[in-house]
Coordinates of C-alpha atoms and ligand atoms in Angstrom, one line a residue:
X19 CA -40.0 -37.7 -21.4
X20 CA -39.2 -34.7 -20.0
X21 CA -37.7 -36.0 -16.8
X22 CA -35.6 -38.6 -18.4
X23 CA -34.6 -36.1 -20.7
X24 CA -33.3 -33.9 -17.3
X25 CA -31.8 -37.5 -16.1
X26 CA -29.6 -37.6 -19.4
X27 CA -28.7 -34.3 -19.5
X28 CA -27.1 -34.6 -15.9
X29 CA -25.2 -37.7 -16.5
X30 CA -23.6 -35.9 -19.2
X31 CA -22.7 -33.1 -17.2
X32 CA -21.4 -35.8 -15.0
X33 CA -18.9 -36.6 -17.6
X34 CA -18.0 -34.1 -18.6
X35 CA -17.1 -32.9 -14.7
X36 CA -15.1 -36.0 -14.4
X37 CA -13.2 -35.5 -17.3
X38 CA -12.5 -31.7 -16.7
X39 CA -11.8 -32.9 -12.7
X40 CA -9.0 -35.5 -14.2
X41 CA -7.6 -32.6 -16.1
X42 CA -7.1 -30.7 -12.9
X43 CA -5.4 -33.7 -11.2
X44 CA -3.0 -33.8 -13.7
X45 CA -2.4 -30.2 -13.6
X46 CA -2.2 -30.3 -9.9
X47 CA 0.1 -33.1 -10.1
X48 CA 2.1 -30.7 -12.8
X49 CA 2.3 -28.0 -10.0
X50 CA 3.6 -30.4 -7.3
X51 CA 5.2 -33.3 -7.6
X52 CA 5.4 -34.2 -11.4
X53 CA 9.6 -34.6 -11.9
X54 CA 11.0 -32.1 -15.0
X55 CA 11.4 -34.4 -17.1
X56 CA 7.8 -35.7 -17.5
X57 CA 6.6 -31.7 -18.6
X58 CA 6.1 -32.8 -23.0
X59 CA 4.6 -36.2 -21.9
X60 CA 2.2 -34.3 -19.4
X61 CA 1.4 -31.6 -22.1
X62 CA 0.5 -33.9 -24.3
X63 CA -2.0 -36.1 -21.3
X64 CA -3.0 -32.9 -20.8
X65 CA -4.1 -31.6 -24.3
X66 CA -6.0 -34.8 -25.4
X67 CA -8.0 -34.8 -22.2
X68 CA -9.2 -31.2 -23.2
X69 CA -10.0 -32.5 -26.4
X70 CA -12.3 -35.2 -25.1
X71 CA -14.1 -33.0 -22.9
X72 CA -14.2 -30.4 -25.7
X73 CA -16.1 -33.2 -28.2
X74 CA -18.2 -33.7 -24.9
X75 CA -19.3 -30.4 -24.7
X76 CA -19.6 -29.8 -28.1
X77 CA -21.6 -33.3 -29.3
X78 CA -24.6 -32.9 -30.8
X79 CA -26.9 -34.8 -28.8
X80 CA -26.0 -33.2 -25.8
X81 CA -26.5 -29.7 -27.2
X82 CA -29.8 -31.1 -28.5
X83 CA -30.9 -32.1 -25.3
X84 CA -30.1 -29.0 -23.5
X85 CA -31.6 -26.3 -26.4
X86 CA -34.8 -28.7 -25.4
X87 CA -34.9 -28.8 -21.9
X88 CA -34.4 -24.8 -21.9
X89 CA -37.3 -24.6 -24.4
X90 CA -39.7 -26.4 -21.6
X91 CA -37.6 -24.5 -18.6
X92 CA -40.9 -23.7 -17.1
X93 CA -42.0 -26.8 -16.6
X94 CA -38.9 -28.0 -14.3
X95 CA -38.3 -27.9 -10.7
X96 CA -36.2 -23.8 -9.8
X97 CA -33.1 -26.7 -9.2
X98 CA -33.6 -28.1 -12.0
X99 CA -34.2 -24.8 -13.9
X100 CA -30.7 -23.0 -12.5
X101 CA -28.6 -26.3 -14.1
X102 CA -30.0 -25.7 -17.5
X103 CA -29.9 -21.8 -17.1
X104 CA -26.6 -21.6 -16.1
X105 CA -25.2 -24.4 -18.8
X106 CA -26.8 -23.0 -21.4
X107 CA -25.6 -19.4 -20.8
X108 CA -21.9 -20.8 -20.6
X109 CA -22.1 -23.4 -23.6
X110 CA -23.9 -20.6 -25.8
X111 CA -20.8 -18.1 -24.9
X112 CA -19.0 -20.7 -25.8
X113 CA -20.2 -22.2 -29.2
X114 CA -20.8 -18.4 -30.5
X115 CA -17.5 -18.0 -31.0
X116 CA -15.9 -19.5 -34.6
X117 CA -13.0 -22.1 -34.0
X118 CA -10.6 -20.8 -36.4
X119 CA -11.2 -17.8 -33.9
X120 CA -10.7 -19.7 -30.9
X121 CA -7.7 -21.4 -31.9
X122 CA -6.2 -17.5 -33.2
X123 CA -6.8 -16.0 -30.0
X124 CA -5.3 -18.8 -27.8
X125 CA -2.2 -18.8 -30.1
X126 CA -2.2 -14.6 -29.5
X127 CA -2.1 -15.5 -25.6
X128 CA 0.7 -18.2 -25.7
X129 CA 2.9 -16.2 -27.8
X130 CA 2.1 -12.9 -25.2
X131 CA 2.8 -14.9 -22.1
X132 CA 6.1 -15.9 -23.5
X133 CA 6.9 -12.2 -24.7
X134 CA 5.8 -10.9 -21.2
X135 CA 8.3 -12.8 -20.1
X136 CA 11.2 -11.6 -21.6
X137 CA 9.2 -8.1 -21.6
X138 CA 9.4 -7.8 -18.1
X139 CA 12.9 -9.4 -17.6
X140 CA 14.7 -6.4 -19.9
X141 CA 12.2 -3.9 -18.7
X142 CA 10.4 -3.3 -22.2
X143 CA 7.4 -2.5 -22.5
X144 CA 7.7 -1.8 -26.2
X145 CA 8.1 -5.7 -26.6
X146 CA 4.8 -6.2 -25.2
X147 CA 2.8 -3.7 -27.1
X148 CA 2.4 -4.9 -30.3
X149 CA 0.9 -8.0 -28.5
X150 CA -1.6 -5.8 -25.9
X151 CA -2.5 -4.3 -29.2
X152 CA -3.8 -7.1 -31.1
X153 CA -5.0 -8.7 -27.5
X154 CA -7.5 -5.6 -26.7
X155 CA -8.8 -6.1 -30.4
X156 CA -9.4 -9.6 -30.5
X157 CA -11.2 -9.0 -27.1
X158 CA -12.8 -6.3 -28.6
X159 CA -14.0 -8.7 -31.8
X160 CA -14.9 -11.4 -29.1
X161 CA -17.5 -9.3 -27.1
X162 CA -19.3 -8.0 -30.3
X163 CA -19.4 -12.1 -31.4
X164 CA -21.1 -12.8 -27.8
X165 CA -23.2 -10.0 -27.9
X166 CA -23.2 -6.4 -29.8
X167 CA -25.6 -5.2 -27.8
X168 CA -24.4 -5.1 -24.7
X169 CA -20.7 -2.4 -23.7
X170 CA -18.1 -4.6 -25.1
X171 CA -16.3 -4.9 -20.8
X172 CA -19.9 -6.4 -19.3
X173 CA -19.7 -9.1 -21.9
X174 CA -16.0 -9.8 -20.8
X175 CA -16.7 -8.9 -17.3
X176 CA -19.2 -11.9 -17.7
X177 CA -16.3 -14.7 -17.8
X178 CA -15.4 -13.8 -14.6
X179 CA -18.3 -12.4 -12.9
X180 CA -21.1 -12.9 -14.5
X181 CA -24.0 -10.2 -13.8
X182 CA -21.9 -8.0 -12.4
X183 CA -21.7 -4.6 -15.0
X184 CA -18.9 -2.0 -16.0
X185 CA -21.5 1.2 -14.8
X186 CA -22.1 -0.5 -11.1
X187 CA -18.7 -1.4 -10.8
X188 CA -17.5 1.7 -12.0
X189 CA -19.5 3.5 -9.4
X190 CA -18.7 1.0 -6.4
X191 CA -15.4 1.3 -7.5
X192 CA -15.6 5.4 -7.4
X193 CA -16.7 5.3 -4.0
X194 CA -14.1 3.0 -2.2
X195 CA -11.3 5.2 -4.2
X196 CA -12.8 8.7 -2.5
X197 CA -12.9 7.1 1.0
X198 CA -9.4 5.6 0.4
X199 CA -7.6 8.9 -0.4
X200 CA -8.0 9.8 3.6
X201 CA -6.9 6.5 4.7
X202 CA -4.2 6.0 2.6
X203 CA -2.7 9.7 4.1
X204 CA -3.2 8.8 7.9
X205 CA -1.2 5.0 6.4
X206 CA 1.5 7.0 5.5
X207 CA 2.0 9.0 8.6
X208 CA 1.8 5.6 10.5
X209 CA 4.6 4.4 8.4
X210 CA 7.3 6.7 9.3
X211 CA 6.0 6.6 12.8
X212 CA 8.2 4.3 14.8
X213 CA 5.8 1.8 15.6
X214 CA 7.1 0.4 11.6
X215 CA 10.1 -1.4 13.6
X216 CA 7.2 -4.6 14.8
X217 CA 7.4 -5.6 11.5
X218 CA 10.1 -8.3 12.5
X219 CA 7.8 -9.9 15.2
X220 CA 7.0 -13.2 12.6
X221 CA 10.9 -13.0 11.5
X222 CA 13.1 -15.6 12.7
X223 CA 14.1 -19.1 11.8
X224 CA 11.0 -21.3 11.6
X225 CA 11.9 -24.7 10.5
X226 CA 9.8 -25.9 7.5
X227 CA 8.8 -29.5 9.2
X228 CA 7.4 -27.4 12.1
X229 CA 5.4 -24.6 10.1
X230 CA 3.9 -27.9 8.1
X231 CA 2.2 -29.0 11.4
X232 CA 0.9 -25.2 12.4
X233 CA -0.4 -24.6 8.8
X234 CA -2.6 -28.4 9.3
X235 CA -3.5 -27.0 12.4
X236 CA -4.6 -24.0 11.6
X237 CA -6.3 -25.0 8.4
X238 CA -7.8 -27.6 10.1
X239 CA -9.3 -25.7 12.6
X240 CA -11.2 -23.4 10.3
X241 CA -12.7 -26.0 9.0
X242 CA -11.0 -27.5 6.3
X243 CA -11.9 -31.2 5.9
X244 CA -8.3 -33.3 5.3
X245 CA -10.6 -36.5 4.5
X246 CA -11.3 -34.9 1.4
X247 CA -8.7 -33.1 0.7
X248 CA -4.5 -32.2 0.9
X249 CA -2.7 -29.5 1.8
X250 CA 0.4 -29.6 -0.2
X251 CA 3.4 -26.9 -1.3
X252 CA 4.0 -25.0 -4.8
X253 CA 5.9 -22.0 -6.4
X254 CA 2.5 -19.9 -6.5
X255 CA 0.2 -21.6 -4.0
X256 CA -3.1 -22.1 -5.4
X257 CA -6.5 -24.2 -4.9
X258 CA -8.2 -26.7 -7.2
X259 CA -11.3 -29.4 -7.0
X260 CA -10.7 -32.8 -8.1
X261 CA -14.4 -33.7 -7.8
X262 CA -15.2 -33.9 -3.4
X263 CA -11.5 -33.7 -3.2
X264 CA -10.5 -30.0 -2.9
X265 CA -6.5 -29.3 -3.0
X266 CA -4.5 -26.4 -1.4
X267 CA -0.9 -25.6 -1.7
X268 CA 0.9 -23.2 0.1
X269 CA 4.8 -22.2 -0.1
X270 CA 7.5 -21.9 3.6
X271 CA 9.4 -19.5 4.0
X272 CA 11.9 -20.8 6.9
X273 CA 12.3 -16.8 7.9
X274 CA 9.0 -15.6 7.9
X275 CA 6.4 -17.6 9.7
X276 CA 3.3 -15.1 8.2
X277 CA 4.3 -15.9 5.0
X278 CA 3.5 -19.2 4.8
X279 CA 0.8 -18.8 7.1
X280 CA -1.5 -16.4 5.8
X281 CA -1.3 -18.2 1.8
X282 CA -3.1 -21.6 3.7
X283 CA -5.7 -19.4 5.7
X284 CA -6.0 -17.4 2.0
X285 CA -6.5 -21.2 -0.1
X286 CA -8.1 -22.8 3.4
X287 CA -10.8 -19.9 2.6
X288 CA -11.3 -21.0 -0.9
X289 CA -11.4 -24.5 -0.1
X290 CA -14.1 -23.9 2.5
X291 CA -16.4 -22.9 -0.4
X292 CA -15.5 -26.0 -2.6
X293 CA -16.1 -28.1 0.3
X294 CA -19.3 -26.7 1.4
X295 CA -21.1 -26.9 -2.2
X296 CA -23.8 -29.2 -2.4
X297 CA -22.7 -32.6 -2.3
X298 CA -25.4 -34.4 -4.1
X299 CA -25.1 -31.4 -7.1
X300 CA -21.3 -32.3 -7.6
X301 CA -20.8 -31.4 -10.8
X302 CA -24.1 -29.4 -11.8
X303 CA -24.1 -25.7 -11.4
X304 CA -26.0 -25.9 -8.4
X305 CA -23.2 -27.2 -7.1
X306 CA -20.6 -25.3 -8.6
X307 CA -19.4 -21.5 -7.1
X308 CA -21.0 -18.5 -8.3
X309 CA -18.2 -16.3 -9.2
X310 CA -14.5 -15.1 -8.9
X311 CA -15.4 -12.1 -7.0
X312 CA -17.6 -14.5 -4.5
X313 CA -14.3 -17.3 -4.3
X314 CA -12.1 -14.6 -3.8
X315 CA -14.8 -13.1 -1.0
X316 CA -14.7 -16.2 0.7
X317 CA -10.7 -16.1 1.2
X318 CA -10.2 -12.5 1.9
X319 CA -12.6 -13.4 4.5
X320 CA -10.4 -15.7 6.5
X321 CA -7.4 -14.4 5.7
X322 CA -7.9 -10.6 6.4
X323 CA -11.4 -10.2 8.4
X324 CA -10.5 -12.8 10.5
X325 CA -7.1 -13.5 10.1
X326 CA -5.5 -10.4 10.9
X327 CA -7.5 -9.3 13.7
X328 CA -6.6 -9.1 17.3
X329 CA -9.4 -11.9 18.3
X330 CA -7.9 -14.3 15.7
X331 CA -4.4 -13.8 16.8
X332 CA -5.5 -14.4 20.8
X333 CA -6.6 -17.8 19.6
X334 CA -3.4 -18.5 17.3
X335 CA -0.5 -17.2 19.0
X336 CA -0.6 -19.8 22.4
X337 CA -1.2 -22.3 18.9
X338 CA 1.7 -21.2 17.7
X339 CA 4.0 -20.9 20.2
X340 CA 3.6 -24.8 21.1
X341 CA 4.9 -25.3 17.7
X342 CA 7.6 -22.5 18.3
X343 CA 8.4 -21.6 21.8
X344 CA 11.0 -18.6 20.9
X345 CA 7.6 -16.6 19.8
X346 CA 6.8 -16.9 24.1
X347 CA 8.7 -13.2 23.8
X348 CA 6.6 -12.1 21.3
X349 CA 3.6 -10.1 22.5
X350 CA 0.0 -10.0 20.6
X351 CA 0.6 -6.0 19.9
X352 CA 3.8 -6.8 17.8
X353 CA 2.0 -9.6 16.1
X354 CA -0.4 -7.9 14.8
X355 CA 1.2 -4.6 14.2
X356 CA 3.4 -7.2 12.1
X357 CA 0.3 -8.7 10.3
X358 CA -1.3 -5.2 9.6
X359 CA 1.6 -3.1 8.4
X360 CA 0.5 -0.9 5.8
X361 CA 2.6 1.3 3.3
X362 CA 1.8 2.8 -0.3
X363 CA 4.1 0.1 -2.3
X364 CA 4.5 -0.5 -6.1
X365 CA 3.6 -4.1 -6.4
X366 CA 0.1 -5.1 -6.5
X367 CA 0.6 -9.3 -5.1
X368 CA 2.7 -7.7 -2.1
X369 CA 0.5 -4.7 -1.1
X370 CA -1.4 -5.0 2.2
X371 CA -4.7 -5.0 2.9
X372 CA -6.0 -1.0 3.3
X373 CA -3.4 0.1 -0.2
X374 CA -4.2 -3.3 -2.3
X375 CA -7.6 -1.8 -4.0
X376 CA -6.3 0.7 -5.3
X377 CA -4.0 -1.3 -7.3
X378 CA -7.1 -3.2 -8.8
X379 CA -9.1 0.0 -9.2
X380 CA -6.2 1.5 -11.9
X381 CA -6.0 -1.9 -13.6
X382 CA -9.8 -1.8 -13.6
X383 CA -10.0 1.8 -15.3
X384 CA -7.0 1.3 -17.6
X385 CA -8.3 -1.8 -18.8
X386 CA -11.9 -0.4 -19.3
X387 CA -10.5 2.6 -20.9
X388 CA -8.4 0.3 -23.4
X389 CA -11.3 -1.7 -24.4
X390 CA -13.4 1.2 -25.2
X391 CA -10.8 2.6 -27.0
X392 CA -10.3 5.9 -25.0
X393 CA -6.8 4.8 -24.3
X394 CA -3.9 3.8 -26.6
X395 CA -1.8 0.9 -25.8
X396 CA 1.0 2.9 -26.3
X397 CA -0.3 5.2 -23.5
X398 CA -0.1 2.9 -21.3
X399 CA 2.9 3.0 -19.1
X400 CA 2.5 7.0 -18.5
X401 CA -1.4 6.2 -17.9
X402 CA 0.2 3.6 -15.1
X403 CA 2.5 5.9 -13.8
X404 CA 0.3 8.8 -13.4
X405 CA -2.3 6.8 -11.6
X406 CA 0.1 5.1 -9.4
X407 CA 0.9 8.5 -8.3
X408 CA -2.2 10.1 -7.8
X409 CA -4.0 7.1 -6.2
X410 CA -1.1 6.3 -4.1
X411 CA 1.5 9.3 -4.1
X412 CA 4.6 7.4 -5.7
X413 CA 5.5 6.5 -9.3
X414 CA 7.3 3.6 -10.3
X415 CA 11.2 3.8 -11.4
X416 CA 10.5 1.4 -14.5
X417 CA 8.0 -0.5 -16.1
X418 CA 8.9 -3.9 -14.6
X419 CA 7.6 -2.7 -11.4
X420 CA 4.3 -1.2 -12.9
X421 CA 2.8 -1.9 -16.0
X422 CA 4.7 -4.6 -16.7
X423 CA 4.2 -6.5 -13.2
X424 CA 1.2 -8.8 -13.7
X425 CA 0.4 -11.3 -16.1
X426 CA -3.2 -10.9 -16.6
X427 CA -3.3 -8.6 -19.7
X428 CA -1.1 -11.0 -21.6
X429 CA -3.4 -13.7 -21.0
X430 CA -6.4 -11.6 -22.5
X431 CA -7.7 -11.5 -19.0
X432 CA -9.8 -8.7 -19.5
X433 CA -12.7 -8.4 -16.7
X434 CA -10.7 -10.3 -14.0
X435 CA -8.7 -8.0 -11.7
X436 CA -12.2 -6.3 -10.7
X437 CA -13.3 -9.3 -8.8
X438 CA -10.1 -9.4 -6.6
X439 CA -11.8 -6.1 -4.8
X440 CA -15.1 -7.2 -5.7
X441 CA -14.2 -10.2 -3.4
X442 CA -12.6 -7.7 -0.4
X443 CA -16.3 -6.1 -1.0
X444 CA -18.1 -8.8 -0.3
X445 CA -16.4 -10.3 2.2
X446 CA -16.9 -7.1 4.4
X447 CA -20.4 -7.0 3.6
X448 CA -21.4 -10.4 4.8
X449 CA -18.6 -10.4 8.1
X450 CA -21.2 -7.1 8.5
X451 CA -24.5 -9.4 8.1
X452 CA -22.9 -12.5 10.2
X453 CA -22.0 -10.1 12.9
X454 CA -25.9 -9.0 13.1
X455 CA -27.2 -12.6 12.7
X456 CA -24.8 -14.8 15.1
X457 CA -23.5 -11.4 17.4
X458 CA -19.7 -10.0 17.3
X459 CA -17.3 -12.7 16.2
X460 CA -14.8 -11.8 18.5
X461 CA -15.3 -14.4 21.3
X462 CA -15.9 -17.1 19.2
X463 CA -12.5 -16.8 17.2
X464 CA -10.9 -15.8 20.7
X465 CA -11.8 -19.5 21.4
X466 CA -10.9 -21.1 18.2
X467 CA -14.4 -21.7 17.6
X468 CA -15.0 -20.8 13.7
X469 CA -17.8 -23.1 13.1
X470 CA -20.9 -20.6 13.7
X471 CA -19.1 -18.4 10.7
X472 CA -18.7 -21.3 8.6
X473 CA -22.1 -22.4 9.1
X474 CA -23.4 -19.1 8.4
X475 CA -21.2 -18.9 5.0
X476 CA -22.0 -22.4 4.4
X477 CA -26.1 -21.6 4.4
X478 CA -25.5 -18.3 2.4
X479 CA -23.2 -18.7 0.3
X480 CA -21.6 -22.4 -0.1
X481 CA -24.9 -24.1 -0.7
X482 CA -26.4 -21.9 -2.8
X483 CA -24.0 -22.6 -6.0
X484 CA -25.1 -20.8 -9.0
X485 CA -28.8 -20.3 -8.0
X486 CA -28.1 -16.3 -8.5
X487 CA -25.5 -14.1 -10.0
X488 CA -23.0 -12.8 -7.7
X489 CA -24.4 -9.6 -7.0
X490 CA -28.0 -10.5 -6.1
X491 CA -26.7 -13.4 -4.2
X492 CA -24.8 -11.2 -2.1
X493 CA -27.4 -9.0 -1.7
X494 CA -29.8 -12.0 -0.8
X495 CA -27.7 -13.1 1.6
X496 CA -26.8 -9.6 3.2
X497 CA -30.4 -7.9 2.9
X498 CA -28.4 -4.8 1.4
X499 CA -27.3 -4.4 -1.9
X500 CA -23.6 -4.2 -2.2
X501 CA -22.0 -1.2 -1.4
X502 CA -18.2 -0.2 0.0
X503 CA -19.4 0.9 2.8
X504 CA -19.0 -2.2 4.8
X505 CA -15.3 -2.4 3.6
X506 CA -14.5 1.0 4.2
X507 CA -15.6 1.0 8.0
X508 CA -13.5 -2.0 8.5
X509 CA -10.6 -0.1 6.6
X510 CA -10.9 2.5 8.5
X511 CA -10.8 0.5 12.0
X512 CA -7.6 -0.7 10.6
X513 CA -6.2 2.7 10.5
X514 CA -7.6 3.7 13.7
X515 CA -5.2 0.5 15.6
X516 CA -2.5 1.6 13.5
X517 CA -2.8 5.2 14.9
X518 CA -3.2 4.3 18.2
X519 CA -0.5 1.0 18.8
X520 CA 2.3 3.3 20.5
Ligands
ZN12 ZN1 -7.6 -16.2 -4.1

């Protein structure tokens, strides 16, 4: 009885992952190709499919079969046990929450994305506060409906990054802020040196045909598997699983080959997770990624562990300059003084790689502080300001370029911009334990040859699905729990090559 019970409950799950996978296709499909005209048609496709899967989730006799199957949990396989672990935990997040609630809050967050907007556009942050306002209290209301127990930001941290809590993060965070202050001085010394001029060395006129052909290339040769899945183009590239059929976009700019470039190594990285999941647990959590902050660790690897380093670019520029022969008077020093520029800038989505936490750690701490209601909305944009300027010595000239930049807030995301650096944290941690397993990684990506990292990742990380939260997979997978140390060494190396390019 029990096992059949197990075999229903999985066929459910089935459907329901085949229903939610045809939403994405149509979504995807939105993003791409879909002509204007079709958007009201599509929104409507759209909104009856998440109906269906809604009913799904919500019928009875599946809810009944899974409260039963986690009353006997102990007497199923550990596979068995994570898929009704893990669904439970989500459904029950979900179904403690009223609908008239539901259906409030995701009215609040239409009506905020619209007025951020038109916030941003005229540079008004007093449009947008009456909304933050009544989006931290609802957030506020939904954590103590999940759980009054627990501090309000772990349960919301918990849609994004399950396990992970505000006190560790806090503290991790602390940590990579103190050893950033030093680096982020020596960044800015580098900057007015004159080595700043390389920056032009990906500039040029690329045509878009050609850079489609590097970008398969490239993604290719990481690993990305094109029999299951595309590499297309869109305004904000992005990266989304249609069942076994994992989709990337990315978006050309015809003067600025990096551009391009490092979005597909960014979604390639992403899509290398999707693609290594277990095959036969499609659908299941055991075959579903554990986290944000472990998706996001698996594209900041490629794209900045190995994608900006000197090994990678030894490999890619000969690639390269078969595709574009003008670059045969580029040398690998300008290249990847290009690719590594650093500078203290205002906006977070175009900072590079040694300033970019420091953007998440102030959105981390205002947003904490907001939610535990040490910090008033209104607040906000001096808050912002001030710890623009102490964390990275310049202050923004208005609020569009600082606290009214990103969208998240607006969209009650509330818990999600710590896993960005949560991700850059990880990722350096395990390019730390891959080094000590398979030896430095330099000669294998000197020679293209990725697939001893991937398989390393795959074992780790990819196959293990939900079978632990984020940070106990990671340290599982590391022997070490996770720390910034890792990160900051590799920051600082950065720095170092800055310093000495001349
Ligand atoms: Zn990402």
């Amino acid at each position: 009885m029990l096992r059949e019970n197990y075999d229903r409950f999985v066929a459910l799950l089935r459907i329901h992952h085949d229903i939610a996978a045809a939403l994405r296709l149509l979504e995807w499909d939105q993003e791409t190709y879909m002509p204007a005209g079709a958007i009201e048609s599509r929104a409507r496709q759209i909104g009856t499919l998440a109906e269906i899967l809604h009913q799904h989730q919500t019928a009875p006799r599946f809810l009944g079969l899974m409260d039963e199957l986690s009353d006997r949990i102990g007497e199923l396989s550990d596979e068995e046990a994570v898929d009704v672990r893990e669904t439970k935990w989500r459904i029950d997040r979900q179904r403690a929450l009223p609908s008239d609630f539901v259906r409030r809050r995701s009215s609040l967050h239409a009506r905020a994305r619209a007025v951020w907007v038109e916030a941003r556009k005229a540079d008004d942050f007093g449009l947008l506060a009456p909304f933050l306002d009544e989006i931290f209290r609802v957030e506020r209301e939904l954590a103590k409906i999940i759980d009054a127990q627990r501090p309000p930001y772990d349960v919301l941290l918990d849609a994004y990054e399950p396990g992970a809590t505000t006190a560790e993060i806090s503290d991790l965070f602390v940590t990579l802020g103190q050893g950033l202050a030093p680096l982020i001085e020596r960044v800015r010394i580098c900057a007015e040196s004159p080595g700043g001029h390389m920056v032009t060395a990906l500039r040029g006129n690329f045509p878009v045909d050609i850079q489609r052909r590097l970008n398969r290339e490239v993604a290719a040769c990481l690993g990305f598997d094109f029999t299951r899945g595309r590499l297309d183009e869109a305004a904000h590239p992005f990266s989304t699983d249609i069942g076994a059929d994992i989709r990337i976009t990315t978006r050309y700019d015809e003067a600025d080959l990096s551009y391009a470039l490092y979005s597909t190594i960014h979604e390639t990285g992403h899509a290398l997770y999707e693609q290594g999941l277990l095959p036969e647990a499609l659908g299941l959590p055991r075959g579903t990624s554990c986290s944000l902050g472990v998706h996001e660790s698996q594209s900041r690897f490629w794209e900045n562990l190995i994608g900006r380093s000197e090994a990678f670019w030894s490999y890619l520029l000969p690639v390269a300059r078969n595709h574009f022969p003008a670059l045969e008077d580029v040398s690998l020093r300008d290249v990847l003084s290009a690719v590594n520029e650093a500078r203290p800038s205002l906006i977070r989505t175009e900072s590079d790689e040694i300033t970019y936490n420091l953007h998440i750690i102030l959105r981390f701490e205002l947003e904490r502080d907001l939610i535990d209601d040490r910090l008033r909305v209104a607040d906000l944009p001096a808050a912002w300001s001030d710890g623009m300027q102490r964390n990275l010595g310049i202050r923004p000239p208005n609020d569009r370029e600082g606290v009214l930049q990103d969208v998240h807030w607006a969209c009650g995301a509330l818990g999600y911009f710590p896993t960005y650096s949560l991700g850059n944290l990880y990722a350096a941690q395990l390019m730390e334990a891959i080094e000590q397993s398979v030896g430095p990684c330099g000669a294998l990506v000197e020679r293209g040859d990725f697939r001893p990292l991937l398989d390393w990742l795959r074992h780790h990380i990819h196959r293990q699905g939900q079978r632990y939260r984020a940070p106990e997979l990671v340290r599982r997978a590391t022997g070490k729990k996770v720390t910034a140390v890792p990160l900051l060494s590799h920051l600082e190396r950065r720095v170092s090559w800055l310093e000495t390019r001349e």
